[in-house]
């Protein structure tokens, strides 16, 4: 999928993707010549169809997680998975602010472990000692975790 | 207004959808690199006992010393986990999920491990138009059960398919080459007709049919579907299994399946039969 700026006859570059709500998927592209930005908006059914293929519009920024599509899509039991560190062996240097914990609690239990691990890996790789909602927002944008 | 073509634009395709799909296939191939044989247990007809046969053959082969895994691909009616006694949460480790262990150490992954007891398979998503994406999500689940599970070194991976051929065709799209096919039928002409269609589809897709098992033989279900299919497709009729089989029938079956793949990794000791 490529976008062409008709005014400049130039290929636009992918800049960002989001799920702003109601199941809509948004991908933004910008013209490198004139700076014009456009957004591709997919309706919920289209979003679901693309998601079900296990592919990412705009490319992958994160390695595939084990059973990623299943865990994102299936209404499953909260205790279906045991994640590394569930037994208390997580890095002692990493803490979660109460706001971040609260936000994590709102993630469905079936997928929570995977989401938690992604944020934790993001923080560790960048030497961030505490995960806050701001860190989570940054990770979402950088890693393309729309919908998590 | 004139448009240029996709290929006219020489800049990168940021999404790289084709490359992502290729990577998915490569992940499956890498994960199954240590598996000697992949055998799909299929039937064109439901209710013929595919899952029971799968579980018992897997247990018998494992008891005889083979490393065996079972992938329960019947996502809407998963029974393998219970039949094998494989329970408990799935351990996520690195880039994979560790399969659970059932009877005789058989490795197993099933949708039953993920669903609440008594709940059907349901997906998050828009309320309408589920028919458009549900099939794609089930195909994705099959891909992830193959590619995201640390199957390890196996002599035999049995894949328990739901009735019909659609899941089998998805499986063929995902695997580097079509799996071997073990067919289960009951004796009746109705079952023969349905199984024949599925088996024909499998053979035409390039799969090697290794044999047929006629299950539930006895006066309740008159017919000779097993023999008929065996002759039509020139494949062995491995067994005619009554409603209450002797325990040794499963060991014998496992040995027959092992012998049917004599050029492959699995070796079920003949003494087991």
XYZ file of C-alpha atoms in Angstrom:
421
model
C 0.000 0.000 0.000
C 1.498 3.322 -1.070
C 0.120 6.868 -1.061
C 0.780 9.392 -3.804
C 0.574 13.157 -3.344
C -1.047 14.187 -6.604
C -0.046 17.810 -6.226
C 3.655 17.012 -5.907
C 3.611 13.645 -7.717
C 5.599 12.311 -4.762
C 5.213 9.172 -2.684
C 3.959 10.000 0.794
C 5.694 8.510 3.804
C 4.045 6.579 6.626
C 4.192 8.513 9.890
C 1.831 7.084 12.476
C -1.040 4.722 13.186
C -3.692 4.798 15.874
C -6.979 3.284 16.898
C -8.801 6.446 17.920
C -11.962 4.648 18.993
C -15.073 2.747 17.842
C -12.873 0.184 16.120
C -11.528 2.645 13.599
C -7.960 2.148 12.441
C -6.080 5.263 11.339
C -2.788 5.443 9.471
C -1.208 8.803 8.696
C 0.958 9.566 5.678
C 2.817 12.800 4.898
C 4.095 14.237 1.637
C 7.843 14.812 1.996
C 7.634 17.596 -0.564
C 4.742 19.819 0.516
C 4.148 18.452 4.000
C 0.502 17.628 3.347
C -0.753 14.923 5.697
C -3.575 12.498 5.015
C -5.120 9.768 7.121
C -6.384 6.404 5.970
C -9.412 5.483 8.069
C -10.598 1.881 8.106
C -14.020 1.018 9.467
C -14.297 -1.529 12.302
C -14.924 -4.451 9.984
C -11.940 -3.558 7.805
C -9.804 -3.079 10.913
C -10.830 -6.493 12.170
C -10.169 -8.132 8.826
C -6.631 -6.745 8.617
C -5.988 -7.606 12.270
C -7.135 -11.161 11.708
C -4.387 -11.640 9.145
C -1.769 -10.956 11.808
C -0.179 -8.177 9.761
C 0.469 -4.546 10.670
C -0.322 -1.618 8.393
C 2.794 0.559 8.402
C 5.007 -2.433 9.147
C 6.045 -4.250 12.284
C 7.847 -2.355 15.010
C 7.696 -5.184 17.515
C 8.596 -8.836 17.098
C 5.555 -11.118 16.949
C 4.414 -12.139 20.413
C 3.482 -15.776 21.085
C -0.148 -16.350 20.055
C -0.457 -12.623 19.506
C -3.531 -12.673 17.286
C -5.282 -15.302 19.383
C -4.668 -13.386 22.595
C -5.751 -10.108 21.081
C -8.912 -11.472 19.501
C -10.252 -14.405 21.510
C -12.459 -13.905 24.561
C -10.456 -16.241 26.729
C -9.949 -17.135 30.374
C -7.830 -14.789 32.458
C -5.634 -17.580 33.825
C -4.889 -19.251 30.486
C -1.243 -18.163 30.428
C 1.663 -17.954 32.811
C 4.097 -15.228 31.817
C 7.794 -15.076 32.719
C 8.053 -13.233 36.012
C 4.559 -14.169 37.179
C 6.183 -16.041 40.011
C 7.801 -12.887 41.317
C 11.115 -13.141 39.531
C 10.676 -9.925 37.561
C 13.508 -7.442 37.618
C 13.476 -5.647 40.971
C 14.654 -2.462 39.270
C 11.394 -2.017 37.400
C 8.358 -0.599 39.171
C 4.882 0.367 38.065
C 3.256 3.590 39.264
C -0.194 3.176 40.785
C -1.745 4.960 37.799
C 0.025 2.606 35.420
C -1.091 -0.423 37.440
C -4.645 0.855 37.376
C -4.484 1.244 33.622
C -3.027 -2.225 33.235
C -5.868 -3.653 35.317
C -8.299 -2.391 32.719
C -6.694 -4.622 30.064
C -8.624 -7.915 29.746
C -6.966 -10.643 31.807
C -6.497 -12.956 28.810
C -4.105 -10.514 27.136
C -2.864 -8.568 30.175
C 0.254 -10.674 30.703
C 1.406 -10.123 27.145
C 0.743 -6.388 27.288
C 2.530 -6.106 30.622
C 5.578 -7.901 29.257
C 5.727 -5.661 26.193
C 5.705 -2.513 28.347
C 8.248 -4.008 30.746
C 10.600 -4.972 27.922
C 10.220 -1.492 26.454
C 11.144 0.113 29.774
C 14.081 -2.207 30.476
C 15.559 -1.745 27.018
C 15.547 2.018 27.565
C 16.697 1.978 31.176
C 13.393 3.387 32.443
C 13.057 2.436 36.126
C 9.345 3.205 36.561
C 6.472 2.598 34.178
C 3.956 5.421 34.248
C 0.983 6.188 31.986
C 3.270 8.566 30.071
C 5.737 5.739 29.450
C 2.872 3.525 28.327
C 1.678 6.205 25.910
C 5.160 6.609 24.511
C 5.530 2.853 24.086
C 2.182 2.649 22.345
C 3.234 5.282 19.837
C 6.755 3.987 19.277
C 5.863 0.319 19.119
C 2.573 0.670 17.306
C 0.547 -0.882 20.106
C -2.690 0.636 18.940
C -5.551 -1.057 20.689
C -3.475 -2.114 23.749
C -6.025 13.281 -13.622
C -3.582 10.450 -14.172
C -2.262 8.063 -11.606
C 1.020 6.238 -11.501
C 1.106 2.558 -10.703
C 2.190 0.982 -7.433
C 5.470 -0.083 -9.029
C 6.073 3.371 -10.471
C 6.563 4.549 -6.905
C 9.992 3.262 -6.055
C 9.951 4.227 -2.392
C 9.504 1.499 0.202
C 6.108 0.056 1.050
C 6.108 0.803 4.770
C 3.572 -1.920 5.478
C 5.350 -4.690 3.605
C 2.307 -6.918 3.936
C 3.703 -9.587 1.632
C 6.964 -9.672 3.579
C 5.015 -10.019 6.824
C 3.055 -12.955 5.429
C 6.274 -14.575 4.186
C 7.748 -14.135 7.667
C 4.699 -15.835 9.175
C 5.203 -18.855 6.926
C 8.908 -18.959 7.747
C 8.098 -18.937 11.453
C 5.869 -21.994 11.021
C 8.530 -23.808 8.993
C 11.230 -23.062 11.558
C 9.049 -24.176 14.444
C 8.236 -27.480 12.768
C 11.784 -28.140 11.616
C 12.245 -30.635 14.458
C 9.057 -32.569 13.678
C 9.552 -35.846 11.837
C 6.033 -36.309 10.512
C 2.928 -34.169 10.425
C -0.230 -36.256 10.117
C -3.638 -34.634 9.776
C -6.486 -36.717 11.152
C -9.481 -35.813 9.058
C -12.903 -36.889 7.940
C -15.546 -35.348 5.778
C -18.098 -36.275 8.393
C -18.558 -35.171 11.974
C -19.119 -37.493 14.895
C -16.995 -40.375 13.609
C -14.552 -40.280 16.515
C -11.579 -38.442 15.022
C -10.556 -36.900 18.300
C -10.799 -40.118 20.269
C -8.771 -41.951 17.626
C -6.215 -39.126 17.592
C -5.827 -39.130 21.346
C -5.593 -42.897 21.684
C -3.129 -43.299 18.814
C -1.025 -40.460 20.207
C -1.003 -42.064 23.653
C -0.122 -45.481 22.269
C 2.694 -44.117 20.111
C 4.088 -42.169 23.052
C 3.831 -45.211 25.289
C 5.843 -47.117 22.688
C 8.612 -44.559 22.933
C 7.849 -41.971 20.272
C 7.862 -38.230 20.954
C 4.342 -37.192 20.031
C 2.423 -33.923 19.895
C -1.224 -33.212 19.183
C -2.516 -29.915 17.857
C -6.254 -29.653 18.406
C -7.411 -27.746 15.335
C -11.091 -28.189 16.144
C -11.405 -24.729 17.648
C -15.174 -24.794 18.023
C -15.409 -28.243 19.562
C -12.059 -28.894 21.244
C -11.898 -32.211 23.108
C -8.301 -33.374 22.808
C -7.086 -31.705 25.997
C -9.593 -33.619 28.101
C -9.015 -36.882 26.231
C -5.274 -36.609 26.867
C -5.590 -35.241 30.376
C -3.532 -32.187 29.424
C -4.609 -29.366 31.702
C -3.201 -26.213 33.213
C -2.131 -22.786 32.069
C 0.190 -22.451 29.109
C 3.666 -21.216 29.959
C 4.905 -18.321 27.840
C 8.639 -18.538 27.404
C 10.594 -16.263 25.108
C 8.995 -16.195 21.706
C 6.836 -19.277 22.197
C 4.290 -21.067 24.329
C 5.205 -24.415 25.849
C 2.704 -27.173 25.027
C 1.070 -28.948 27.937
C 1.815 -32.575 28.686
C -0.876 -35.220 28.682
C -0.985 -39.017 28.948
C 2.395 -40.644 28.349
C 3.956 -37.215 27.895
C 2.040 -36.320 24.738
C 2.480 -32.603 24.040
C -0.777 -30.836 23.420
C -2.216 -27.427 22.603
C -5.933 -26.883 22.297
C -8.350 -23.979 22.180
C -9.867 -25.615 25.259
C -6.825 -24.401 27.180
C -7.788 -20.822 26.406
C -11.554 -20.756 26.835
C -13.656 -20.538 29.961
C -15.363 -23.855 30.710
C -18.663 -24.021 28.899
C -18.014 -20.924 26.789
C -17.983 -21.073 22.987
C -15.164 -19.636 20.911
C -15.920 -15.908 20.683
C -13.882 -13.028 19.327
C -13.625 -9.375 20.184
C -14.723 -7.264 17.263
C -17.615 -5.567 15.573
C -20.994 -7.114 16.267
C -21.911 -7.287 12.599
C -20.248 -8.907 9.616
C -18.597 -11.625 11.686
C -18.885 -13.955 8.716
C -16.320 -11.780 6.928
C -13.516 -12.070 9.459
C -14.239 -15.026 11.713
C -12.759 -17.536 9.287
C -9.627 -15.434 8.934
C -9.199 -15.347 12.696
C -9.556 -19.113 12.966
C -6.931 -19.499 10.234
C -4.696 -17.134 12.205
C -5.215 -19.269 15.300
C -4.120 -22.343 13.363
C -1.030 -20.495 12.139
C -0.116 -19.402 15.656
C -0.724 -22.860 17.133
C 1.776 -24.152 14.584
C 4.302 -21.325 14.650
C 4.151 -19.965 18.193
C 4.228 -23.243 20.116
C 7.581 -24.725 21.104
C 6.832 -28.200 19.799
C 10.489 -29.177 20.030
C 11.742 -32.412 18.556
C 8.840 -34.689 17.747
C 8.633 -37.954 15.897
C 4.994 -37.312 15.139
C 2.664 -34.321 15.259
C -0.984 -35.287 14.900
C -3.377 -32.522 13.917
C -6.970 -33.194 14.889
C -9.112 -31.432 12.290
C -12.787 -30.513 12.488
C -15.180 -32.152 9.995
C -14.934 -31.036 6.380
C -11.970 -29.833 4.376
C -11.662 -26.090 4.999
C -9.280 -26.364 7.976
C -7.236 -28.925 6.057
C -6.836 -26.502 3.146
C -5.760 -23.763 5.554
C -3.234 -26.185 6.984
C -1.855 -26.880 3.513
C -1.445 -23.140 2.934
C 0.571 -22.816 6.126
C 2.837 -25.855 5.995
C 5.889 -26.089 3.757
C 4.322 -29.188 2.175
C 0.958 -30.923 2.575
C 0.680 -33.172 5.634
C 0.065 -36.881 5.529
C -3.597 -37.708 5.996
C -5.160 -40.329 8.228
C -8.867 -40.705 7.522
C -11.529 -41.779 9.970
C -14.974 -42.971 8.959
C -17.848 -44.960 10.380
C -19.153 -47.901 8.327
C -22.248 -46.288 6.800
C -22.645 -45.322 3.132
C -23.453 -41.768 4.188
C -20.159 -41.493 5.986
C -18.335 -43.089 3.053
C -19.732 -40.473 0.672
C -18.783 -37.545 2.882
C -15.334 -38.909 3.693
C -14.678 -39.706 0.043
C -15.164 -36.050 -0.907
C -12.783 -34.863 1.803
C -10.189 -37.488 0.993
C -10.392 -36.628 -2.695
C -9.810 -32.959 -1.868
C -6.813 -33.879 0.257
C -5.234 -36.067 -2.398
C -5.832 -33.475 -5.107
C -4.129 -30.922 -2.857
C -1.031 -33.125 -2.888
C -1.385 -34.860 0.485
C -0.384 -38.487 0.920
C -3.250 -40.537 2.311
C -1.636 -43.097 4.596
C -4.703 -45.086 5.548
C -8.253 -45.265 6.777
C -9.692 -46.249 10.132
C -13.255 -47.489 10.306
C -14.577 -46.587 13.709
C -17.731 -47.684 15.580
C -18.111 -50.938 13.673
C -20.897 -53.265 14.729
C -24.584 -53.869 14.119
C -25.531 -50.299 15.018
C -23.921 -48.899 11.877
C -24.065 -51.384 8.986
C -21.801 -50.803 6.017
C -18.294 -51.216 4.695
C -17.122 -47.635 4.223
C -13.623 -48.407 5.450
C -13.052 -51.197 2.959
C -14.651 -49.221 0.143
C -12.463 -46.171 0.733
C -9.408 -48.353 1.139
C -9.983 -49.923 -2.272
C -10.947 -46.708 -4.035
C -7.874 -44.815 -2.848
C -5.508 -47.815 -2.711
C -4.647 -47.180 0.913
C -4.556 -49.602 3.818
C -7.561 -50.128 6.046
C -5.627 -49.891 9.297
C -8.378 -51.132 11.559
C -12.085 -51.661 12.062
C -12.572 -50.417 15.589
C -15.674 -51.557 17.490
C -17.533 -49.408 20.020
C -15.699 -51.060 22.871
C -12.261 -51.935 21.514
C -9.655 -53.998 23.254
C -6.894 -51.736 24.590
C -4.354 -53.302 22.248
C -6.085 -51.897 19.182
C -4.514 -48.481 19.723
C -1.004 -49.887 20.009
C -1.605 -51.848 16.835
C -2.870 -48.740 15.083
C 0.099 -46.684 16.210
C 2.412 -49.369 14.882
C 0.581 -49.418 11.551
C 0.855 -45.657 11.215
C 4.519 -45.866 12.104
C 5.041 -48.517 9.460
C 3.148 -46.410 6.927
C 5.828 -43.780 7.348
C 8.726 -46.198 7.267
C 10.874 -43.691 5.433
C 10.450 -41.094 8.137
C 11.583 -40.437 11.663
C 8.898 -42.198 13.685
C 9.612 -45.768 14.656
C 6.870 -47.431 16.646
C 8.262 -50.740 17.877
C 6.471 -53.647 16.263
C 6.435 -55.359 19.619
C 3.956 -52.760 20.749
C 1.330 -54.370 18.585
